[in-house]
Tab-separated table of C-alpha atoms in Angstrom:
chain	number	residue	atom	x	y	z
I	1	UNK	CA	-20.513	8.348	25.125
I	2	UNK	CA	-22.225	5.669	23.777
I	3	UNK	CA	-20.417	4.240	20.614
I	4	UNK	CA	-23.315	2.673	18.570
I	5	UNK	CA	-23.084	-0.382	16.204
I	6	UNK	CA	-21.384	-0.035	12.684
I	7	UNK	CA	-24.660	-0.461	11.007
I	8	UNK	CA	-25.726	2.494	12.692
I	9	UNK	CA	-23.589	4.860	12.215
I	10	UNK	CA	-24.102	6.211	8.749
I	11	UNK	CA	-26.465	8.708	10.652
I	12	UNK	CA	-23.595	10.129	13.298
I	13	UNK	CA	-21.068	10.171	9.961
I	14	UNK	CA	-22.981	12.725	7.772
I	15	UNK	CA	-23.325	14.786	11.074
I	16	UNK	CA	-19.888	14.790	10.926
I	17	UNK	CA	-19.512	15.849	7.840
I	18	UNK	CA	-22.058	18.667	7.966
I	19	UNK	CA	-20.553	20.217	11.365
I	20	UNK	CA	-16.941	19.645	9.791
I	21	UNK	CA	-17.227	20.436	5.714
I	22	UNK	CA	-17.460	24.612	6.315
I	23	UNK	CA	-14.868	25.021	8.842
I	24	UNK	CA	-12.069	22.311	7.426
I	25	UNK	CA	-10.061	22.857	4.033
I	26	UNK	CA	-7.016	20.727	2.705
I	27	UNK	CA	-4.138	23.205	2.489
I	28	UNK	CA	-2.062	23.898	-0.787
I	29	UNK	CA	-0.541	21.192	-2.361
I	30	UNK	CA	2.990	23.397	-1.541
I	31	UNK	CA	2.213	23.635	2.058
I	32	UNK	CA	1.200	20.341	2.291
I	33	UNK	CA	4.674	19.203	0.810
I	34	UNK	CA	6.198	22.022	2.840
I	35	UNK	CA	5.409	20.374	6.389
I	36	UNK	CA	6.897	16.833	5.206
I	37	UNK	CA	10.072	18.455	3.977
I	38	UNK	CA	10.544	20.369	7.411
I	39	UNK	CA	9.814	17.071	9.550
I	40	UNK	CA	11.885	15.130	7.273
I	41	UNK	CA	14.665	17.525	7.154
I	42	UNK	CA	14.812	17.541	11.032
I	43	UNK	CA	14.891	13.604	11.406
I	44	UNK	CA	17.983	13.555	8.466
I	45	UNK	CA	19.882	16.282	10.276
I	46	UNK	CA	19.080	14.453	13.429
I	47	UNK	CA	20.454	11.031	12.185
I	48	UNK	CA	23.233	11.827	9.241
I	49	UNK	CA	24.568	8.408	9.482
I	50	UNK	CA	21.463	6.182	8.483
I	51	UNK	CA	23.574	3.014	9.815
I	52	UNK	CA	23.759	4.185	13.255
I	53	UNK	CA	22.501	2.159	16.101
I	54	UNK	CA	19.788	3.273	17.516
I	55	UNK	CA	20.223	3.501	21.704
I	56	UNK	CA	17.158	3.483	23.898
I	57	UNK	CA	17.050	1.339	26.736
I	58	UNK	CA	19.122	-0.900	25.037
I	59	UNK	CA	20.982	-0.684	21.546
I	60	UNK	CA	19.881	-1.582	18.548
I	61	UNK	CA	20.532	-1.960	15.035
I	62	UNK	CA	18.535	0.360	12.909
I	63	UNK	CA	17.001	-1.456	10.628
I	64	UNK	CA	14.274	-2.233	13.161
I	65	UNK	CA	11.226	-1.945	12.647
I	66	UNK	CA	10.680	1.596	14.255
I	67	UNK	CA	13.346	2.781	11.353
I	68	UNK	CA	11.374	0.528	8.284
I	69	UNK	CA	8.204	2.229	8.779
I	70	UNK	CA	10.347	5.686	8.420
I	71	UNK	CA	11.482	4.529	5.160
I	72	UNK	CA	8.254	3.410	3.850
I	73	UNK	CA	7.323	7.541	4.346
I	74	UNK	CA	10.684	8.385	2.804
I	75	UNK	CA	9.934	6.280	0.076
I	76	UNK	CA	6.577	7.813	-0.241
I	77	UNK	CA	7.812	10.969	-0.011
I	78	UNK	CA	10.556	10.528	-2.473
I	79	UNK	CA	7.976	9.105	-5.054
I	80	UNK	CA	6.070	12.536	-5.211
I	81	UNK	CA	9.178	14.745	-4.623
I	82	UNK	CA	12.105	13.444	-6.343
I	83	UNK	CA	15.237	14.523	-4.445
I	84	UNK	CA	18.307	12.917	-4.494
I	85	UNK	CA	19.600	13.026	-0.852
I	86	UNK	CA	15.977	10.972	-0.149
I	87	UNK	CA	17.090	8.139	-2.402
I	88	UNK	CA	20.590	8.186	-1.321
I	89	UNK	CA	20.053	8.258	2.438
I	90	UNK	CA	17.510	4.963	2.001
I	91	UNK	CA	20.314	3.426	-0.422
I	92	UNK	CA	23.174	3.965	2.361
I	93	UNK	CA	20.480	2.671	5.290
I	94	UNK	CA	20.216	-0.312	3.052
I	95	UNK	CA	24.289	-0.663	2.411
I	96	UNK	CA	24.754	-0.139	6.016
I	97	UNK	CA	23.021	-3.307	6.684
I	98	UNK	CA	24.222	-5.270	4.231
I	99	UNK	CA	20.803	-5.224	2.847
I	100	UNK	CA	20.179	-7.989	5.741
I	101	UNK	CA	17.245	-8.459	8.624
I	102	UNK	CA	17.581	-8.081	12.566
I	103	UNK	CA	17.650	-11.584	13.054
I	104	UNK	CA	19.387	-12.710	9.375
I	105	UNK	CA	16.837	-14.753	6.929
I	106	UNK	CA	15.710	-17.582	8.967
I	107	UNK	CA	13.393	-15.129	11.183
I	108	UNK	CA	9.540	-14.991	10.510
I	109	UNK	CA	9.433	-11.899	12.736
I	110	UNK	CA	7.338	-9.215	11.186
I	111	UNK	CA	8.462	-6.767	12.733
I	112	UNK	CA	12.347	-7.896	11.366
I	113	UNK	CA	10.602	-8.023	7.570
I	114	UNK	CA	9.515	-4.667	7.440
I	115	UNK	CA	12.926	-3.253	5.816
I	116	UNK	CA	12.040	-5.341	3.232
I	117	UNK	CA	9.069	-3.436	1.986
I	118	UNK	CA	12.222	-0.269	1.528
I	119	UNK	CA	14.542	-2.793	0.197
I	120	UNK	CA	11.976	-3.930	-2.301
I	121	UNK	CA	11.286	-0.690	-3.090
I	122	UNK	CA	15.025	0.236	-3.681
I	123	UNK	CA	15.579	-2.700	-5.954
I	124	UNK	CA	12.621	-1.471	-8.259
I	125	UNK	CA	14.464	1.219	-9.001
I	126	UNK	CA	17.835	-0.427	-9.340
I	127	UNK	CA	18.014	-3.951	-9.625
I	128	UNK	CA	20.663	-4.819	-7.517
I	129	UNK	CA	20.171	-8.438	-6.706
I	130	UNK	CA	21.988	-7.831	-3.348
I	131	UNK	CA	18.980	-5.913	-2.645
I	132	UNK	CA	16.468	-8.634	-2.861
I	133	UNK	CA	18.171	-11.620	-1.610
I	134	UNK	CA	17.560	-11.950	2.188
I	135	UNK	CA	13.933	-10.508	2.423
I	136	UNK	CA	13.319	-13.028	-0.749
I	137	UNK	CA	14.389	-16.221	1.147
I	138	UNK	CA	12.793	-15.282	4.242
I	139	UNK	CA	9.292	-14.718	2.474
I	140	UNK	CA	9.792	-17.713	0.651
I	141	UNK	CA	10.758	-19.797	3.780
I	142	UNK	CA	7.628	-18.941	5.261
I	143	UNK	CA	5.722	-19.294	2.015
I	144	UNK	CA	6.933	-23.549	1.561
I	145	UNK	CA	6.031	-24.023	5.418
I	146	UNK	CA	2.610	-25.193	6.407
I	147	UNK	CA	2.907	-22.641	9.540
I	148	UNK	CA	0.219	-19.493	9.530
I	149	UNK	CA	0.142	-18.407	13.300
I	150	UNK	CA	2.584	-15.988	13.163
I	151	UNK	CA	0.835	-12.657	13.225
I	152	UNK	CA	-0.432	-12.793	16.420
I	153	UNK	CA	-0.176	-8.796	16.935
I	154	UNK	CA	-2.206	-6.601	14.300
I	155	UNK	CA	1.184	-4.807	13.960
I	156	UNK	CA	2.459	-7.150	12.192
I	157	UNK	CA	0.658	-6.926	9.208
I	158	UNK	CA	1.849	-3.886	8.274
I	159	UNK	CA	5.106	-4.577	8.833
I	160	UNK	CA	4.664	-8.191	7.130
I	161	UNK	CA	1.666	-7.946	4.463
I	162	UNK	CA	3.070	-5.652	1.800
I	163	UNK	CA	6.332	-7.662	1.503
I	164	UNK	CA	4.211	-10.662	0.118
I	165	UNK	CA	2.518	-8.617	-2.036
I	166	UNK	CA	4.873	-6.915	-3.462
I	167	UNK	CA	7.085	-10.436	-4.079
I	168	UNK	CA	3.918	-11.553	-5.385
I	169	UNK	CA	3.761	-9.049	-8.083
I	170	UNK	CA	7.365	-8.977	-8.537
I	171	UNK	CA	7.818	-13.023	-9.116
I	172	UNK	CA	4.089	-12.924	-10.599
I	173	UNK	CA	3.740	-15.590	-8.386
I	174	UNK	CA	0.285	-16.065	-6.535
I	175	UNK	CA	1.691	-18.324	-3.783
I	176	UNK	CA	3.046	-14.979	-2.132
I	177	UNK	CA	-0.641	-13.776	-2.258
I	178	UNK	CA	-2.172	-17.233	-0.803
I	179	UNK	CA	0.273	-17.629	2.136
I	180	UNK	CA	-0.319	-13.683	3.221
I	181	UNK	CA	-4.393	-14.313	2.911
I	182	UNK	CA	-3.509	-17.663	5.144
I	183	UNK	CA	-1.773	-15.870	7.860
I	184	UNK	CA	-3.742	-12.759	7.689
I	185	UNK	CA	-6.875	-15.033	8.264
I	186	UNK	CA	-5.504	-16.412	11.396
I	187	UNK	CA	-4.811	-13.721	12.909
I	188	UNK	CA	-8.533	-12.070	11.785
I	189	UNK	CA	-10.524	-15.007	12.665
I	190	UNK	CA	-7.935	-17.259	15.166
I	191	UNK	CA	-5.409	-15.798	17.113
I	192	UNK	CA	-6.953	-14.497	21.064
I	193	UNK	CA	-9.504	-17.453	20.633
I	194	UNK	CA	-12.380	-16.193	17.683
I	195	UNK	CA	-9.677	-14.079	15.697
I	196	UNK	CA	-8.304	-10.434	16.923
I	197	UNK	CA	-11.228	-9.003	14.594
I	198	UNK	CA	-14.695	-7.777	15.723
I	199	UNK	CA	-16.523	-7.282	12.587
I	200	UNK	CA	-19.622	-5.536	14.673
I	201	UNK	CA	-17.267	-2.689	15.760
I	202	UNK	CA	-15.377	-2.925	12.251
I	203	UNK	CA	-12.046	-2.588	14.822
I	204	UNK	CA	-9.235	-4.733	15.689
I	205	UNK	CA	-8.588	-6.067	19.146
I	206	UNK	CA	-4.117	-5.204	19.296
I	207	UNK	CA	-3.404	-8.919	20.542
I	208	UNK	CA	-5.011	-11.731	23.068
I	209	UNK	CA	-4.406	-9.480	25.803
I	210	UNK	CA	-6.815	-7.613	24.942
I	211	UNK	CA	-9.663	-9.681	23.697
I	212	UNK	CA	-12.818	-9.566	25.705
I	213	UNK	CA	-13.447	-10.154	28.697
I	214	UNK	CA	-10.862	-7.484	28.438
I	215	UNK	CA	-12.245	-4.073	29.125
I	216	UNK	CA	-11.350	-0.201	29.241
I	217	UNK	CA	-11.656	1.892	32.567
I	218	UNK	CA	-15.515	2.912	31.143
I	219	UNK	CA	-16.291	-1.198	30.657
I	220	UNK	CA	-15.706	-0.673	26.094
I	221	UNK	CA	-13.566	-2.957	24.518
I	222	UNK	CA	-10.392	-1.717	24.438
I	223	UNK	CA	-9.043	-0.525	20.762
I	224	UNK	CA	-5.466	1.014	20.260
I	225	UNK	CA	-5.628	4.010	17.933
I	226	UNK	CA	-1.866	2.952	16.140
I	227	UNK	CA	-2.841	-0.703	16.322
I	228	UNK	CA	-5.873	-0.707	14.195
I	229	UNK	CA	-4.138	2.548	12.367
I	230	UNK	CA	-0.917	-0.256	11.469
I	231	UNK	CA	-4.038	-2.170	10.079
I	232	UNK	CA	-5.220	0.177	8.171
I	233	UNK	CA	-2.288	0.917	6.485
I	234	UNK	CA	-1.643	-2.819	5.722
I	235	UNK	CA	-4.615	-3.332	4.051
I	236	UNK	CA	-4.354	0.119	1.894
I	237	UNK	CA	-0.541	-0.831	0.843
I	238	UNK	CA	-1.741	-4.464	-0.299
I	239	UNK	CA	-4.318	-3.054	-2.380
I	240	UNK	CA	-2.057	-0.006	-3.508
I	241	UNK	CA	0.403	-2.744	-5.022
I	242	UNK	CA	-2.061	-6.024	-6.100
I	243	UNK	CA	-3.309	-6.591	-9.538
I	244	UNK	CA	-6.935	-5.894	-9.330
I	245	UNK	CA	-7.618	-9.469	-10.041
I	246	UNK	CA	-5.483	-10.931	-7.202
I	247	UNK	CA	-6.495	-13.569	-4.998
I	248	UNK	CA	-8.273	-12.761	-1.947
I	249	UNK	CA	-8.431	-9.129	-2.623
I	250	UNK	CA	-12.334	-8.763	-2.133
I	251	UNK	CA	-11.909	-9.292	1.802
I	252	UNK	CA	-8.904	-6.672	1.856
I	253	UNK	CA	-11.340	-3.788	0.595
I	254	UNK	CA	-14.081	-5.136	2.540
I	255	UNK	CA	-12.643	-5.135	5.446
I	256	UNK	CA	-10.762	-2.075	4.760
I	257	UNK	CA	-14.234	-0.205	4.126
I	258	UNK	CA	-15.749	-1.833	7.262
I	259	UNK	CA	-12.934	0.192	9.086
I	260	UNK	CA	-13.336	3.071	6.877
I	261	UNK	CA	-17.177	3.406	8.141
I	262	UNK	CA	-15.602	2.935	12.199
I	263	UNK	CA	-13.493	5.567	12.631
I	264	UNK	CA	-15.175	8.500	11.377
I	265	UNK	CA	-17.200	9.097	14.394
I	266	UNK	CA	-14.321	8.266	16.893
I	267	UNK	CA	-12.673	11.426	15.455
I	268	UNK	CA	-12.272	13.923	18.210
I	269	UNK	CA	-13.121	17.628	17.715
I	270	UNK	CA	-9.928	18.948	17.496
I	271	UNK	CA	-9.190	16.307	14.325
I	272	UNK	CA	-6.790	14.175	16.561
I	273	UNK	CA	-8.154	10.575	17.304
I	274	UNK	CA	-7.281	9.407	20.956
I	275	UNK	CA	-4.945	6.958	21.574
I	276	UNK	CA	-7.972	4.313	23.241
I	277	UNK	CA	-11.018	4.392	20.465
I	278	UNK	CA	-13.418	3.498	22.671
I	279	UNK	CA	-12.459	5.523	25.956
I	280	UNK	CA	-11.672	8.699	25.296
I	281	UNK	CA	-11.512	9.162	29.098
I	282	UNK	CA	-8.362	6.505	29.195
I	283	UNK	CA	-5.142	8.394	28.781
I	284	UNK	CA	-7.517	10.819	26.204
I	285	UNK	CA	-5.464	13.439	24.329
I	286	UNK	CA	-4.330	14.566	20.877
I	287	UNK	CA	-2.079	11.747	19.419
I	288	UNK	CA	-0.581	11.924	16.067
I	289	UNK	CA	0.324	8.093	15.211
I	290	UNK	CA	-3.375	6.616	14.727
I	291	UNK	CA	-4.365	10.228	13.813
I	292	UNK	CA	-1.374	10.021	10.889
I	293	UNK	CA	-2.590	6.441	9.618
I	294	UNK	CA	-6.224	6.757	9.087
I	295	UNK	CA	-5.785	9.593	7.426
I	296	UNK	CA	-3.805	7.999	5.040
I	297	UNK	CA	-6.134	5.394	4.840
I	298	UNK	CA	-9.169	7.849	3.690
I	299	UNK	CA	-6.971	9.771	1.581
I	300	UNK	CA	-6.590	6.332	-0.499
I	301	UNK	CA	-9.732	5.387	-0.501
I	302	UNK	CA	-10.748	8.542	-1.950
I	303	UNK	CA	-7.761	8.820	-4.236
I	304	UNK	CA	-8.757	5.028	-5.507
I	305	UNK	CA	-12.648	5.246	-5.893
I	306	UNK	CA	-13.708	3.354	-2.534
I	307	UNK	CA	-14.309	6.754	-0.336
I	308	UNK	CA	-16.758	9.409	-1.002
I	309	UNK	CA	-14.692	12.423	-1.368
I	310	UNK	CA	-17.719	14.814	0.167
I	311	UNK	CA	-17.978	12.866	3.218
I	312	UNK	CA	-14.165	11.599	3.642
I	313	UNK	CA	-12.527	14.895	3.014
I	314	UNK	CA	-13.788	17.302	5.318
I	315	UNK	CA	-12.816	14.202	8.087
I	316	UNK	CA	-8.708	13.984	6.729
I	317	UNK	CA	-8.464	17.842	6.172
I	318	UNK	CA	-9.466	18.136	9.921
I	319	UNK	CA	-7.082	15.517	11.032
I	320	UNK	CA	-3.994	16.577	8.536
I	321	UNK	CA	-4.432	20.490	10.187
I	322	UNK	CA	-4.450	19.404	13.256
I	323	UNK	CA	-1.048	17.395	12.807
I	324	UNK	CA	0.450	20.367	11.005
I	325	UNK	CA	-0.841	22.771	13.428
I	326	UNK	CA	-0.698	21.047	16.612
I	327	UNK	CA	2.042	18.771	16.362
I	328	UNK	CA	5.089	19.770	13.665
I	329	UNK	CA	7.566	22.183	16.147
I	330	UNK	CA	9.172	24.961	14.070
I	331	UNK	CA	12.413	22.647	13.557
I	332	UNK	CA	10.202	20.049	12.327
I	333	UNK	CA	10.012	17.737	15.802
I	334	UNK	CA	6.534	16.095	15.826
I	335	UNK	CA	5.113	15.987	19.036
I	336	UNK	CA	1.974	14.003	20.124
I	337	UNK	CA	3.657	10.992	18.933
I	338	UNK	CA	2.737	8.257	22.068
I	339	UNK	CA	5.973	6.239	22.080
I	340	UNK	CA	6.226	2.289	21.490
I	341	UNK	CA	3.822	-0.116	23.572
I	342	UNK	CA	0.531	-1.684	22.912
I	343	UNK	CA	-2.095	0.181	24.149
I	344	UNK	CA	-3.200	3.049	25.999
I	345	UNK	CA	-1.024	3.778	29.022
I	346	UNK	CA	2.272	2.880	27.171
I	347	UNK	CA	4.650	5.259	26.031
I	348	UNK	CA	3.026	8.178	28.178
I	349	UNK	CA	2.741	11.793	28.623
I	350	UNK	CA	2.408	12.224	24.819
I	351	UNK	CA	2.398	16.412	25.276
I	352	UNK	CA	3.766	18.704	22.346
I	353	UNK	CA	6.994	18.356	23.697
I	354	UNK	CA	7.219	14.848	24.749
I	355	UNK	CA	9.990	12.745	22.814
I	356	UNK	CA	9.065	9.543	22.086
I	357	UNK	CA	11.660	6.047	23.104
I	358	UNK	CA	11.708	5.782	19.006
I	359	UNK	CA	11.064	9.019	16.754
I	360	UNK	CA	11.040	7.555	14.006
I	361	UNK	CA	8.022	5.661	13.186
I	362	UNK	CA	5.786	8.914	13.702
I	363	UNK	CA	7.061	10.675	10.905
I	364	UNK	CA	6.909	7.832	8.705
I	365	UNK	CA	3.386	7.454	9.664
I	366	UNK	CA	3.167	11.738	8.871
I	367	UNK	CA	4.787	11.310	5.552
I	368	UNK	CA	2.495	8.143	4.193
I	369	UNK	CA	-0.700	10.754	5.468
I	370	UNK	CA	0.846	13.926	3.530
I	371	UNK	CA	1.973	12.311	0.405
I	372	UNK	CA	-1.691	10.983	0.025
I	373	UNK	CA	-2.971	14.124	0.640
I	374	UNK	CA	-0.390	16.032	-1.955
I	375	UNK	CA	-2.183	13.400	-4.563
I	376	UNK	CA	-5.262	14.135	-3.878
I	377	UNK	CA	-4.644	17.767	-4.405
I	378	UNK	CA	-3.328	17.239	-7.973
């Protein structure tokens, strides 16, 4: 198929809408809620000690990055659904590690930073100064160097992005703001050569490997569902938590809505999005990861003014029932979750039953999609 410019596209979205709006409702705010409590309550059953190293192909600690994107959908979760065991089992992660990073506060590894966004989170609520220290001084390392290559993976700024915000807001400090909009920029319009961004497909290009003259199996650029879904969410959690007069926000939302107006028509039939955006045909199939993000992303947008609710919602309640449908198990085990890598062929079969190297991430992808959903129910 043919995937026509973004300009274009306004045409193929309402046709979307109109095949989509009669045959796809949003279920009950309780059933909505029920399904994250289920896959949550497997994954804290499943892991009772939050502290516990996490053993793949090697061990690791598990505050990793895999584990920090679980605890941003805990976090989410807890902040609709108030239960104590949620909050305690993020405080004990935290305690368990000392409230520390992988690689201690010298490392400007994103992926290392990402427990910050929890521990941030945690200290909100209790101000702890324990809680703050070590993400603190390695944000504010990075913000008194002149360095701004280090994104060089669109991962990265979800795992990275939201920290400086929210230490922006916190310290009501703008230089938080300016260094994220100085690295972010580098890796948008730098990084692979012209910048990891291609503003005519409004999608993001997962690292220089993949930059053109790079190209799919069917000769498209090749665009990772989770990749530009990890941008996506970025860009939705730095809006979510900067003063609407921040610095720099204007290109967030624009290129957030650029995005927005990409992936509606990418959207397979069945709701799922494929793991490759542009080759359905390369390792095609019913993922849940990228599937999970972008709807959270169009549930904000609608949520916070920037979506059209008549065109975006008939697109996320297709996507959410396939999830709940299709991939949450009876016990709450999410399958369709394609397991860590970079693009298409890694972390394959995903199948219902596959287990992923890290099962983690995929439900805290689900729970950031469901508790946006659950608000825009209210």
């Amino acid at each position: 198929m043919r995937i026509p410019p973004l300009a274009g596209r306004l045409g193929l979205l309402l046709l979307v809408v109109t095949l989509t709006a009669q045959a796809q409702k949003l279920p009950a705010k309780k059933d909505i809620l029920a399904k994250m409590t289920l896959a949550n309550a497997y994954f804290m059953a499943s892991w009772p000690d939050p502290g516990k190293e996490i053993v793949t192909n090697k061990t690791r600690p598990s505050n990793i990055w895999t584990r920090s994107v679980y605890y941003e959908g805990l976090m989410a979760l807890y902040g609709i659904d108030k239960k104590k065991p949620y909050y305690e089992y993020a405080v004990e992660w935290g305690e368990k590690h000392h409230w520390g990073l992988r690689s201690g506060v010298n490392t400007r590894n994103a992926d290392d930073q990402c427990c910050g966004q929890t521990y941030i989170d945690l200290y909100l609520i209790d101000k702890k100064p324990e809680r703050l220290h070590d993400i603190k001084a390695s944000i504010d390392a990075m913000v008194k160097s002149d360095k701004v290559d280090d994104w060089n993976w669109v991962d990265a700024l979800q795992m990275a992005m939201p920290v400086f915000a929210q230490l922006g807001v916190l310290e009501n400090d703008p230089s938080y703001f300016e260094k994220m909009y100085q690295i972010y920029m580098y890796s948008k319009t730098k990084h692979g050569g012209n910048g990891l961004y291609n503003p005519k497909d409004g999608l993001w290009w997962r690292d220089k490997d993949f930059v053109p003259p790079y190209k799919e199996p069917n000769g498209k650029d090749c665009y990772w569902s989770r990749g530009n879904g990890w941008v996506v969410a970025a860009l939705v959690r730095v809006l979510d938590i900067m003063p609407k007069d921040a610095p720099h926000r204007e290109e967030y939302e624009k290129t957030y809505l650029e995005m927005m107006r990409a992936l509606p028509t990418l959207q397979r039939a069945d709701g799922f999005w494929n793991v490759s955006l542009h080759d359905p045909a390369n390792f095609g199939g019913k993922e849940l990861t990228g599937t999970a993000l972008f709807t959270y992303g169009m549930a904000w947008g609608i949520n916070h003014g920037l979506l059209d609710a008549k065109v975006y919602k008939p697109i996320i309640a297709r996507a959410w029932n396939a999830m709940a449908s299709e991939s949450v198990h009876p016990n709450g085990f999410l399958g369709y979750v394609q397991g860590t890598g970079k693009e298409p062929k890694d972390g394959q079969p995903v199948t219902y039953d596959s287990k992923p190297d890290f099962e983690d991430y995929g439900l805290g992808c689900f729970l950031l999609a469901g508790t946006e959903l659950y608000k825009l129910k209210k």
